[in-house]
N, CA and C atoms as an extended XYZ file, in Angstrom:
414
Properties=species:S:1:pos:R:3:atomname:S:1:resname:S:1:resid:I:1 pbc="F F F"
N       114.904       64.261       48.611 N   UNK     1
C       114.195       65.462       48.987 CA  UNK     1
C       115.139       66.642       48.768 C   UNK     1
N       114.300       67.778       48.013 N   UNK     2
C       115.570       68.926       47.293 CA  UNK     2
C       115.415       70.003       48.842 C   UNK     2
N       116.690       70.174       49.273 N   UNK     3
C       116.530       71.603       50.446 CA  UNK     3
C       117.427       72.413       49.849 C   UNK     3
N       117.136       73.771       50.675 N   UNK     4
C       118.517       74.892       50.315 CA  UNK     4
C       119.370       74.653       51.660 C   UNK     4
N       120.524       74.817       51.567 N   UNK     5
C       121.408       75.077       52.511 CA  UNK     5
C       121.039       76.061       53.525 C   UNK     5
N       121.247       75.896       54.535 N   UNK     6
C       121.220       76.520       55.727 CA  UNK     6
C       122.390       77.657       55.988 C   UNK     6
N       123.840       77.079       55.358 N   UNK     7
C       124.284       77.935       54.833 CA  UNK     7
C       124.973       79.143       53.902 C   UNK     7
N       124.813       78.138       52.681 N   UNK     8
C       125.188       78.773       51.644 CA  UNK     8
C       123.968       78.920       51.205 C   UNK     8
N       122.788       78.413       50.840 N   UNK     9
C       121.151       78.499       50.439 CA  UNK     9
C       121.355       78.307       49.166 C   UNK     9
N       122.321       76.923       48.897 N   UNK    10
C       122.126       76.027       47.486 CA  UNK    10
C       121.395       74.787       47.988 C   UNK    10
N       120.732       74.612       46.368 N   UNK    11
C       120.003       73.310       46.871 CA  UNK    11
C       120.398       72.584       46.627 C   UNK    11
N       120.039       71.117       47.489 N   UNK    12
C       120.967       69.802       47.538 CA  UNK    12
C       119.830       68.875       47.514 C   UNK    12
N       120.115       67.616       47.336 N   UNK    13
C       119.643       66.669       48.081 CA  UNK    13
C       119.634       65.908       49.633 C   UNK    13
N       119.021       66.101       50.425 N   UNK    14
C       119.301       65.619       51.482 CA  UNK    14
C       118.804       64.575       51.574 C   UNK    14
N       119.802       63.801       52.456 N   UNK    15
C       119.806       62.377       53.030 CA  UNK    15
C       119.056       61.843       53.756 C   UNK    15
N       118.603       63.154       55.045 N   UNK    16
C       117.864       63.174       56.061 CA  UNK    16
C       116.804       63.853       55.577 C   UNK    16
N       115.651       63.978       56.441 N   UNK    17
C       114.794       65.121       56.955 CA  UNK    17
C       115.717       65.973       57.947 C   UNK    17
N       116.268       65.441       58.822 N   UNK    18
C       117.262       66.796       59.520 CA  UNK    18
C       118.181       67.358       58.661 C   UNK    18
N       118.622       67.138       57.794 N   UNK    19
C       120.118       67.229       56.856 CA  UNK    19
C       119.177       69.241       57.057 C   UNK    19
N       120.532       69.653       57.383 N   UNK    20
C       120.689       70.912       57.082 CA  UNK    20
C       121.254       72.045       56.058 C   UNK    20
N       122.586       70.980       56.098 N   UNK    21
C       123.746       71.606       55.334 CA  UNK    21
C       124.401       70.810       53.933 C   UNK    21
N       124.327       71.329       52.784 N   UNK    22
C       125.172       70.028       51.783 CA  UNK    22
C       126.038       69.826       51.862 C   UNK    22
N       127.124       70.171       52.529 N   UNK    23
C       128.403       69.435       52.843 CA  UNK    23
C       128.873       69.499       54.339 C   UNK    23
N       130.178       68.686       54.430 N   UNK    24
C       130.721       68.738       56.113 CA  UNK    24
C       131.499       70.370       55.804 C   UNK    24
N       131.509       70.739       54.909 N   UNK    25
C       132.584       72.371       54.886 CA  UNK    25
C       130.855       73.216       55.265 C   UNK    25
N       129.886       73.291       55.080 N   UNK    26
C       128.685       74.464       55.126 CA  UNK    26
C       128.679       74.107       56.873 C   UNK    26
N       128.580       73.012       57.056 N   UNK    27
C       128.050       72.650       58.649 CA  UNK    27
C       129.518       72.930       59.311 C   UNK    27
N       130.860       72.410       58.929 N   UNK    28
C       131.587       73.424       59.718 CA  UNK    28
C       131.373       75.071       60.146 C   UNK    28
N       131.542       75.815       58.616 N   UNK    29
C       131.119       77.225       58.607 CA  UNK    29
C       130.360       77.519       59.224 C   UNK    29
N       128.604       77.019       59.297 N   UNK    30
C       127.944       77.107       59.891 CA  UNK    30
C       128.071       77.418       61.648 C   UNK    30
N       129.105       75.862       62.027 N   UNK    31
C       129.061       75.867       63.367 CA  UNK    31
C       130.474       77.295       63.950 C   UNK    31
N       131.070       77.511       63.231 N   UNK    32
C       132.261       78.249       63.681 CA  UNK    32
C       131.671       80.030       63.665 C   UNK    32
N       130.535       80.027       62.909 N   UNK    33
C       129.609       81.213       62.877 CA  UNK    33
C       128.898       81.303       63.848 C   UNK    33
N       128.783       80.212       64.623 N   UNK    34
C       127.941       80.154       65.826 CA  UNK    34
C       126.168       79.592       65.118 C   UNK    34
N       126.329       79.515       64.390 N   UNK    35
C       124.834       78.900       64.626 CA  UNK    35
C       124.397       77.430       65.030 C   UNK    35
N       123.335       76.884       65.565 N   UNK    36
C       122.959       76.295       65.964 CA  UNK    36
C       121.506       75.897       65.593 C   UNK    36
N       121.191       74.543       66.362 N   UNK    37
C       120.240       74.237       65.542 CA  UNK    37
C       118.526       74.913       66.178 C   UNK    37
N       119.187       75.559       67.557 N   UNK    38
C       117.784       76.897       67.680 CA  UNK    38
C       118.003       77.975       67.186 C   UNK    38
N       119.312       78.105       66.725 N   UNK    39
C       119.394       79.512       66.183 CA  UNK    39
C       119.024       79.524       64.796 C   UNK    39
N       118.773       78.932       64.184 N   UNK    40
C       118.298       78.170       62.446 CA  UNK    40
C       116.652       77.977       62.669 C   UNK    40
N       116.413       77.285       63.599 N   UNK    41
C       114.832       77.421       63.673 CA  UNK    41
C       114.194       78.288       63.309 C   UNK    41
N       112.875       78.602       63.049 N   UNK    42
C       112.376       80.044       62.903 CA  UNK    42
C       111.784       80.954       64.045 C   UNK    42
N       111.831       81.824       64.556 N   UNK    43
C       111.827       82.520       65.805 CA  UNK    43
C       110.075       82.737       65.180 C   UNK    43
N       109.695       82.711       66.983 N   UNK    44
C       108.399       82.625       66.830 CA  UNK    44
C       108.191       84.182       67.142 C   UNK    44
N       107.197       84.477       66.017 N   UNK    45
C       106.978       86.022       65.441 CA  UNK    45
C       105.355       86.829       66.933 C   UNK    45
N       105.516       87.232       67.519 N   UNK    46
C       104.559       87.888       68.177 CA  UNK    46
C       104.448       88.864       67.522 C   UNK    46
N       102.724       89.052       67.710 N   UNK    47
C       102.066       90.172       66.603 CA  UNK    47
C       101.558       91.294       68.008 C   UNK    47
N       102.386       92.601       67.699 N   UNK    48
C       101.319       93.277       68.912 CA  UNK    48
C       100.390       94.035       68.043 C   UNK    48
N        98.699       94.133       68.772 N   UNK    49
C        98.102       95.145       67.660 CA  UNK    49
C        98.202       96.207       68.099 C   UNK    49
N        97.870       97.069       66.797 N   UNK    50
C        98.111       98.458       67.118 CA  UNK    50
C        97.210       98.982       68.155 C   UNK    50
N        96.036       98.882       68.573 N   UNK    51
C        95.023       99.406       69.498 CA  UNK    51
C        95.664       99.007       71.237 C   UNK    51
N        94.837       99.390       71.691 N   UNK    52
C        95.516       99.316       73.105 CA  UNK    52
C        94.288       97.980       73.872 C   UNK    52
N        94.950       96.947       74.113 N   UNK    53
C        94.398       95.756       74.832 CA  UNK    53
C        93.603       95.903       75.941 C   UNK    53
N        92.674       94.795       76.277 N   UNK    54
C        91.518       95.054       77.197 CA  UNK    54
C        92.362       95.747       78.711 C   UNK    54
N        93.428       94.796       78.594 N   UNK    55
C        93.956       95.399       79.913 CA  UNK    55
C        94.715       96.940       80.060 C   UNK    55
N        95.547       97.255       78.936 N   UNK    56
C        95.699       98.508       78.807 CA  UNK    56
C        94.595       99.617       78.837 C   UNK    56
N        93.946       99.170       78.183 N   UNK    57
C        92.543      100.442       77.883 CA  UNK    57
C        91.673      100.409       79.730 C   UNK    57
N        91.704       99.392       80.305 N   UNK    58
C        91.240       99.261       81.754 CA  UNK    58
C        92.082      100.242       82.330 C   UNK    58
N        93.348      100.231       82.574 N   UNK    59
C        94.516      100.502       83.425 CA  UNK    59
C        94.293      102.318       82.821 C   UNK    59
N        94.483      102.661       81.292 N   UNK    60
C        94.292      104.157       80.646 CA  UNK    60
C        92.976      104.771       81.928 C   UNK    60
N        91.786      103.750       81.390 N   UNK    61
C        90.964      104.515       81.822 CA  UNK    61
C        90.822      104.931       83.443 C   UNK    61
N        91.408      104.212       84.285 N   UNK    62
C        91.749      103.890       85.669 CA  UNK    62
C        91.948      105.582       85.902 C   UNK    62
N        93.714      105.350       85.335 N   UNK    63
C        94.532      106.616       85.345 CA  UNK    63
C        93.968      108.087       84.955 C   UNK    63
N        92.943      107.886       84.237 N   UNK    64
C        92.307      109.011       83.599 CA  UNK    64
C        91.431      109.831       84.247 C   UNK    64
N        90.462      108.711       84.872 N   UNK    65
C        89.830      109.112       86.300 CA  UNK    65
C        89.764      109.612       87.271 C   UNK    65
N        91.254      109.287       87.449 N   UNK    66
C        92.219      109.639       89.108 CA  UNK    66
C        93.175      110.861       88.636 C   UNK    66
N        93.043      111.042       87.074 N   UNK    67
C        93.868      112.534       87.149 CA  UNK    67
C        94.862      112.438       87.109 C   UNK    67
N        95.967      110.778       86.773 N   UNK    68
C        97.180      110.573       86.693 CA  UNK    68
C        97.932      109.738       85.847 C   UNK    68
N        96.915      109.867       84.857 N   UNK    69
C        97.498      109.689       83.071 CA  UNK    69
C        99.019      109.865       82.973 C   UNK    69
N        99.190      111.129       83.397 N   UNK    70
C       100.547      111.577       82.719 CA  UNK    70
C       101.566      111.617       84.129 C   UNK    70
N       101.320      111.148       84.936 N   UNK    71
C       102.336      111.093       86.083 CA  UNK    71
C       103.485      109.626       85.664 C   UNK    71
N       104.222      109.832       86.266 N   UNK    72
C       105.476      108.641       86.180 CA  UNK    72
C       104.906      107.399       86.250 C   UNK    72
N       104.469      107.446       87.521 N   UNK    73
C       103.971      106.214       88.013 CA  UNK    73
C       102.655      105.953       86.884 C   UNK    73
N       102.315      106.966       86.446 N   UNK    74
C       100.747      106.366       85.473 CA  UNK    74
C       101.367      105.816       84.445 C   UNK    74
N       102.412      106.337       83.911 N   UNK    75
C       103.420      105.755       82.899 CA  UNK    75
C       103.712      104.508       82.906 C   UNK    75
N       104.312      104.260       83.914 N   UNK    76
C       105.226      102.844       84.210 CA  UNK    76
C       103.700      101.745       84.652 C   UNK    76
N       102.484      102.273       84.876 N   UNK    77
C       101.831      101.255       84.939 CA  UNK    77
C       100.680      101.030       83.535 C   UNK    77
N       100.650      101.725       82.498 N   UNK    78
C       101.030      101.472       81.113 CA  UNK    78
C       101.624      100.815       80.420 C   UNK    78
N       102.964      100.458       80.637 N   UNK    79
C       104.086       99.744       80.175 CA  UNK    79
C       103.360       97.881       80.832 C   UNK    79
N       103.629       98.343       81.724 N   UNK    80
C       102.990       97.253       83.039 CA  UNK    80
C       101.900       96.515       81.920 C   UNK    80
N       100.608       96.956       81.727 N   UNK    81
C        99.580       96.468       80.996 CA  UNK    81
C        99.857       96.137       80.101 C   UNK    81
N       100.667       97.288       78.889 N   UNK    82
C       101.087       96.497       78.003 CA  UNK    82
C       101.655       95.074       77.498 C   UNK    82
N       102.593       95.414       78.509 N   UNK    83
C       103.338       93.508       78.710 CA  UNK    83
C       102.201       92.394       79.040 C   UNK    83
N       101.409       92.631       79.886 N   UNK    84
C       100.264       91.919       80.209 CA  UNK    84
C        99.326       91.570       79.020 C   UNK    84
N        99.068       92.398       77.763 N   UNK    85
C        98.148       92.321       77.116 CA  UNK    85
C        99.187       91.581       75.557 C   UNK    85
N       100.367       91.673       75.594 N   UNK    86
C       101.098       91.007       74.603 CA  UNK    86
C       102.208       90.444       75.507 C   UNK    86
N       101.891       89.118       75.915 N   UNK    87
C       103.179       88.780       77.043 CA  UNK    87
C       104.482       88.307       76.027 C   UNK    87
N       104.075       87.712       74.862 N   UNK    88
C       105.048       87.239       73.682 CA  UNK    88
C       106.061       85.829       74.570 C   UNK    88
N       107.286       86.209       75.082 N   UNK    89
C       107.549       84.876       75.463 CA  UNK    89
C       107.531       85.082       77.533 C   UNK    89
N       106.750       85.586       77.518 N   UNK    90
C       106.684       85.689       78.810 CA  UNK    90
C       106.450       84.176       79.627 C   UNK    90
N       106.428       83.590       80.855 N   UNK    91
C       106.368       82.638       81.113 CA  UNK    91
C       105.092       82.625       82.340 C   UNK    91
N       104.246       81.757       82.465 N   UNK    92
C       103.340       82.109       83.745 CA  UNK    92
C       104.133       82.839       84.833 C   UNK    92
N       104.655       82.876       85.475 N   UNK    93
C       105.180       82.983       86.720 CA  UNK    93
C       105.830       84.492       86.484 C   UNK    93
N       106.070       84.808       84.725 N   UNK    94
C       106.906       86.015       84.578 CA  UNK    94
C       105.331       87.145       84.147 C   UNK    94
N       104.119       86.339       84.030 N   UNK    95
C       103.192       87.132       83.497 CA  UNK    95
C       102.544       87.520       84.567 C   UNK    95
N       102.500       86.738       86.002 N   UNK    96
C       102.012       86.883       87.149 CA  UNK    96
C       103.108       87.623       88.081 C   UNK    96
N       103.729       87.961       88.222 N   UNK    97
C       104.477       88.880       88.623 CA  UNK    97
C       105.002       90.699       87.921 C   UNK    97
N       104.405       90.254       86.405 N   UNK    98
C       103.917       91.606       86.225 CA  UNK    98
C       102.716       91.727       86.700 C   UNK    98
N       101.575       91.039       86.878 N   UNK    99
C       100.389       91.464       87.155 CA  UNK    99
C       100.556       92.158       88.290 C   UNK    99
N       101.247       91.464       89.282 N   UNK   100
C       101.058       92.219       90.593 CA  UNK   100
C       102.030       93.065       90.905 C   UNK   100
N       102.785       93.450       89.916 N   UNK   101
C       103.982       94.886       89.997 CA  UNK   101
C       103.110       96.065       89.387 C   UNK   101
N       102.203       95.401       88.602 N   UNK   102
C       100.512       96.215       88.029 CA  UNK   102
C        99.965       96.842       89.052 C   UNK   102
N        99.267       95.857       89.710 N   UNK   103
C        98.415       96.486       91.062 CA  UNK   103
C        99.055       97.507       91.564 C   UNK   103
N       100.364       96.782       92.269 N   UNK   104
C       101.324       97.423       93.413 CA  UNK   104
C       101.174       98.887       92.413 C   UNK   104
N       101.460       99.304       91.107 N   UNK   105
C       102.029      100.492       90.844 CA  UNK   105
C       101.056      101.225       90.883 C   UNK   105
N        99.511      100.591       90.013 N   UNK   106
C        98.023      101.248       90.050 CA  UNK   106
C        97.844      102.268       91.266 C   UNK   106
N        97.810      100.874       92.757 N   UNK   107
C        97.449      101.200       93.537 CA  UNK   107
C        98.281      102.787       94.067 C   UNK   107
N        99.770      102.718       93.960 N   UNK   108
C       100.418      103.760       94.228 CA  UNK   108
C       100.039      104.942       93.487 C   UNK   108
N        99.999      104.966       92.213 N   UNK   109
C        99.788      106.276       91.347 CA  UNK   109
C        98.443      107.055       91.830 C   UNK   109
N        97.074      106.081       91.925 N   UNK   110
C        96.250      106.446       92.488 CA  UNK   110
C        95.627      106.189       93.782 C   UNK   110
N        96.461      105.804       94.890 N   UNK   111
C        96.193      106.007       96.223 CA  UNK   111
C        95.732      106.786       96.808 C   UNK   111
N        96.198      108.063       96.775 N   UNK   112
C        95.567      109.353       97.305 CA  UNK   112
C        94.953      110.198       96.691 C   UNK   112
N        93.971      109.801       95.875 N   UNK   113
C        93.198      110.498       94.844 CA  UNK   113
C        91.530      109.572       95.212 C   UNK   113
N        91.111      110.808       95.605 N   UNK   114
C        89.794      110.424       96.010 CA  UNK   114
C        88.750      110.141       94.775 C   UNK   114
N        87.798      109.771       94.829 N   UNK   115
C        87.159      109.736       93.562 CA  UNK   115
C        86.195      110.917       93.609 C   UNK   115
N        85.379      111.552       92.778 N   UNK   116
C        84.892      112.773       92.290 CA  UNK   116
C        83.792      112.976       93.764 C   UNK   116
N        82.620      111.818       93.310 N   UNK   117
C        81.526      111.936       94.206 CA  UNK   117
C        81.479      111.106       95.787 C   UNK   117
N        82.608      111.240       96.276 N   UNK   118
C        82.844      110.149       97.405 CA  UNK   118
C        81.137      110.292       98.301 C   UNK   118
N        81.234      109.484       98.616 N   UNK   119
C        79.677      109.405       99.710 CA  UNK   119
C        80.212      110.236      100.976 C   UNK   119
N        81.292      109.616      101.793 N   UNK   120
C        81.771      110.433      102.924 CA  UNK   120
C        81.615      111.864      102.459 C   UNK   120
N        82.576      112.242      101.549 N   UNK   121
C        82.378      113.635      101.646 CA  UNK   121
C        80.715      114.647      101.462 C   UNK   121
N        79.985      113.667      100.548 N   UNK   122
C        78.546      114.203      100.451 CA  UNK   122
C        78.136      114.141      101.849 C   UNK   122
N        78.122      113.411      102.588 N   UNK   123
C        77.101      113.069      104.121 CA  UNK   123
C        77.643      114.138      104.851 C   UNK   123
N        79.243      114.397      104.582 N   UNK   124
C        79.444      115.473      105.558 CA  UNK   124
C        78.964      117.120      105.381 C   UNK   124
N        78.993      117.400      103.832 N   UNK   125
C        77.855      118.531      102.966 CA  UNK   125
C        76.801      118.453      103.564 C   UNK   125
N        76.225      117.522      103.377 N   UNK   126
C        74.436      117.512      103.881 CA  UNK   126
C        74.296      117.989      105.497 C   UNK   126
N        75.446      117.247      105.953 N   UNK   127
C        75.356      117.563      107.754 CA  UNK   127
C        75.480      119.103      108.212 C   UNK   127
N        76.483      119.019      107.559 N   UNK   128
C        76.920      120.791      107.837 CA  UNK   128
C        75.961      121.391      107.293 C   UNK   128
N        75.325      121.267      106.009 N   UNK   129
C        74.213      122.169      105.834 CA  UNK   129
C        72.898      122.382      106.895 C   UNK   129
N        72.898      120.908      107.247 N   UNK   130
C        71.398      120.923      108.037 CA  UNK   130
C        71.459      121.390      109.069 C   UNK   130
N        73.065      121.421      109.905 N   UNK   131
C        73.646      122.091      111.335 CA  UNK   131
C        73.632      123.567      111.237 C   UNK   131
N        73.976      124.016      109.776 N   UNK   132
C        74.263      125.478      109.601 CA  UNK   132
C        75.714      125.350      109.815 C   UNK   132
N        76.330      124.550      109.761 N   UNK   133
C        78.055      124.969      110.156 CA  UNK   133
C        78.300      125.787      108.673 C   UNK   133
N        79.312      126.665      108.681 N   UNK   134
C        80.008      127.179      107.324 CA  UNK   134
C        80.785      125.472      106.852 C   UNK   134
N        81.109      125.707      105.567 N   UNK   135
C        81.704      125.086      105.039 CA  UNK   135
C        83.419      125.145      105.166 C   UNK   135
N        83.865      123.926      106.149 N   UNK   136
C        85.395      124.509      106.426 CA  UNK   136
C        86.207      124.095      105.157 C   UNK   136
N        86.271      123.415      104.703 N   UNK   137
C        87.122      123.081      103.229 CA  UNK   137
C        86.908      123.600      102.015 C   UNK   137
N        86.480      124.803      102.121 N   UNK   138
C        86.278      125.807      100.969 CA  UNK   138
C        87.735      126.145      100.645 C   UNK   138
């Protein structure tokens, strides 16, 4: 079976299916270069796409709502999604602990941001109107 060297990238015959190297001088070189036989493997290629992932585009639109797109914290929970939506070599336990450094940050950026049409605040409009009170939060 014809391979190229691993480290010179002449071709040889190898002996093995593992055979890496055509001589004991390439697999010395090799090893005194530091490589190894994961470092020779081929690294597994993650593709991110260019568009922004279900979970990013959720988290954008969240932030957008609440008026805190461009705050720090809306930032860093961007990043947050991102990783979530391309974990690449992330590990369960490392993908679930961004999730919930997600929430935790969501929840902070937009905590005190009411939403547009809250019901509380309408019932209390309607009341005061029907009482005649002035409107105190003008």
């Amino acid at each position: 079976m014809e391979r190229a060297c691993d480290s010179c990238r002449t071709l040889y015959t190898a002996k093995s299916p593992l055979s890496r190297y055509c001589g004991s001088r390439c697999a010395k070189r090799a090893q005194r270069r530091g490589l190894s036989r994961s470092a020779a493997e081929p690294a597994v290629v993650t593709v991110v796409p260019s568009g922004a992932g279900a979970v990013e585009a959720a988290v954008q639109g969240a932030l957008e709502a609440a008026g805190r797109l461009s705050a720090p914290l809306g930032q860093v929970a961007l990043v947050l999604a991102r990783r979530l939506d391309a974990p690449g070599g992330e590990s369960g336990s490392g993908l679930a602990s961004v999730a919930k450094q997600l929430a935790v940050t969501l929840a902070a950026a937009t905590g005190d941001v009411r939403p547009a049409g809250d019901l509380l605040d309408e019932l209390r409009a309607r009341r005061d109107r029907k009482l005649g009170h002035p409107d105190e939060r003008s």
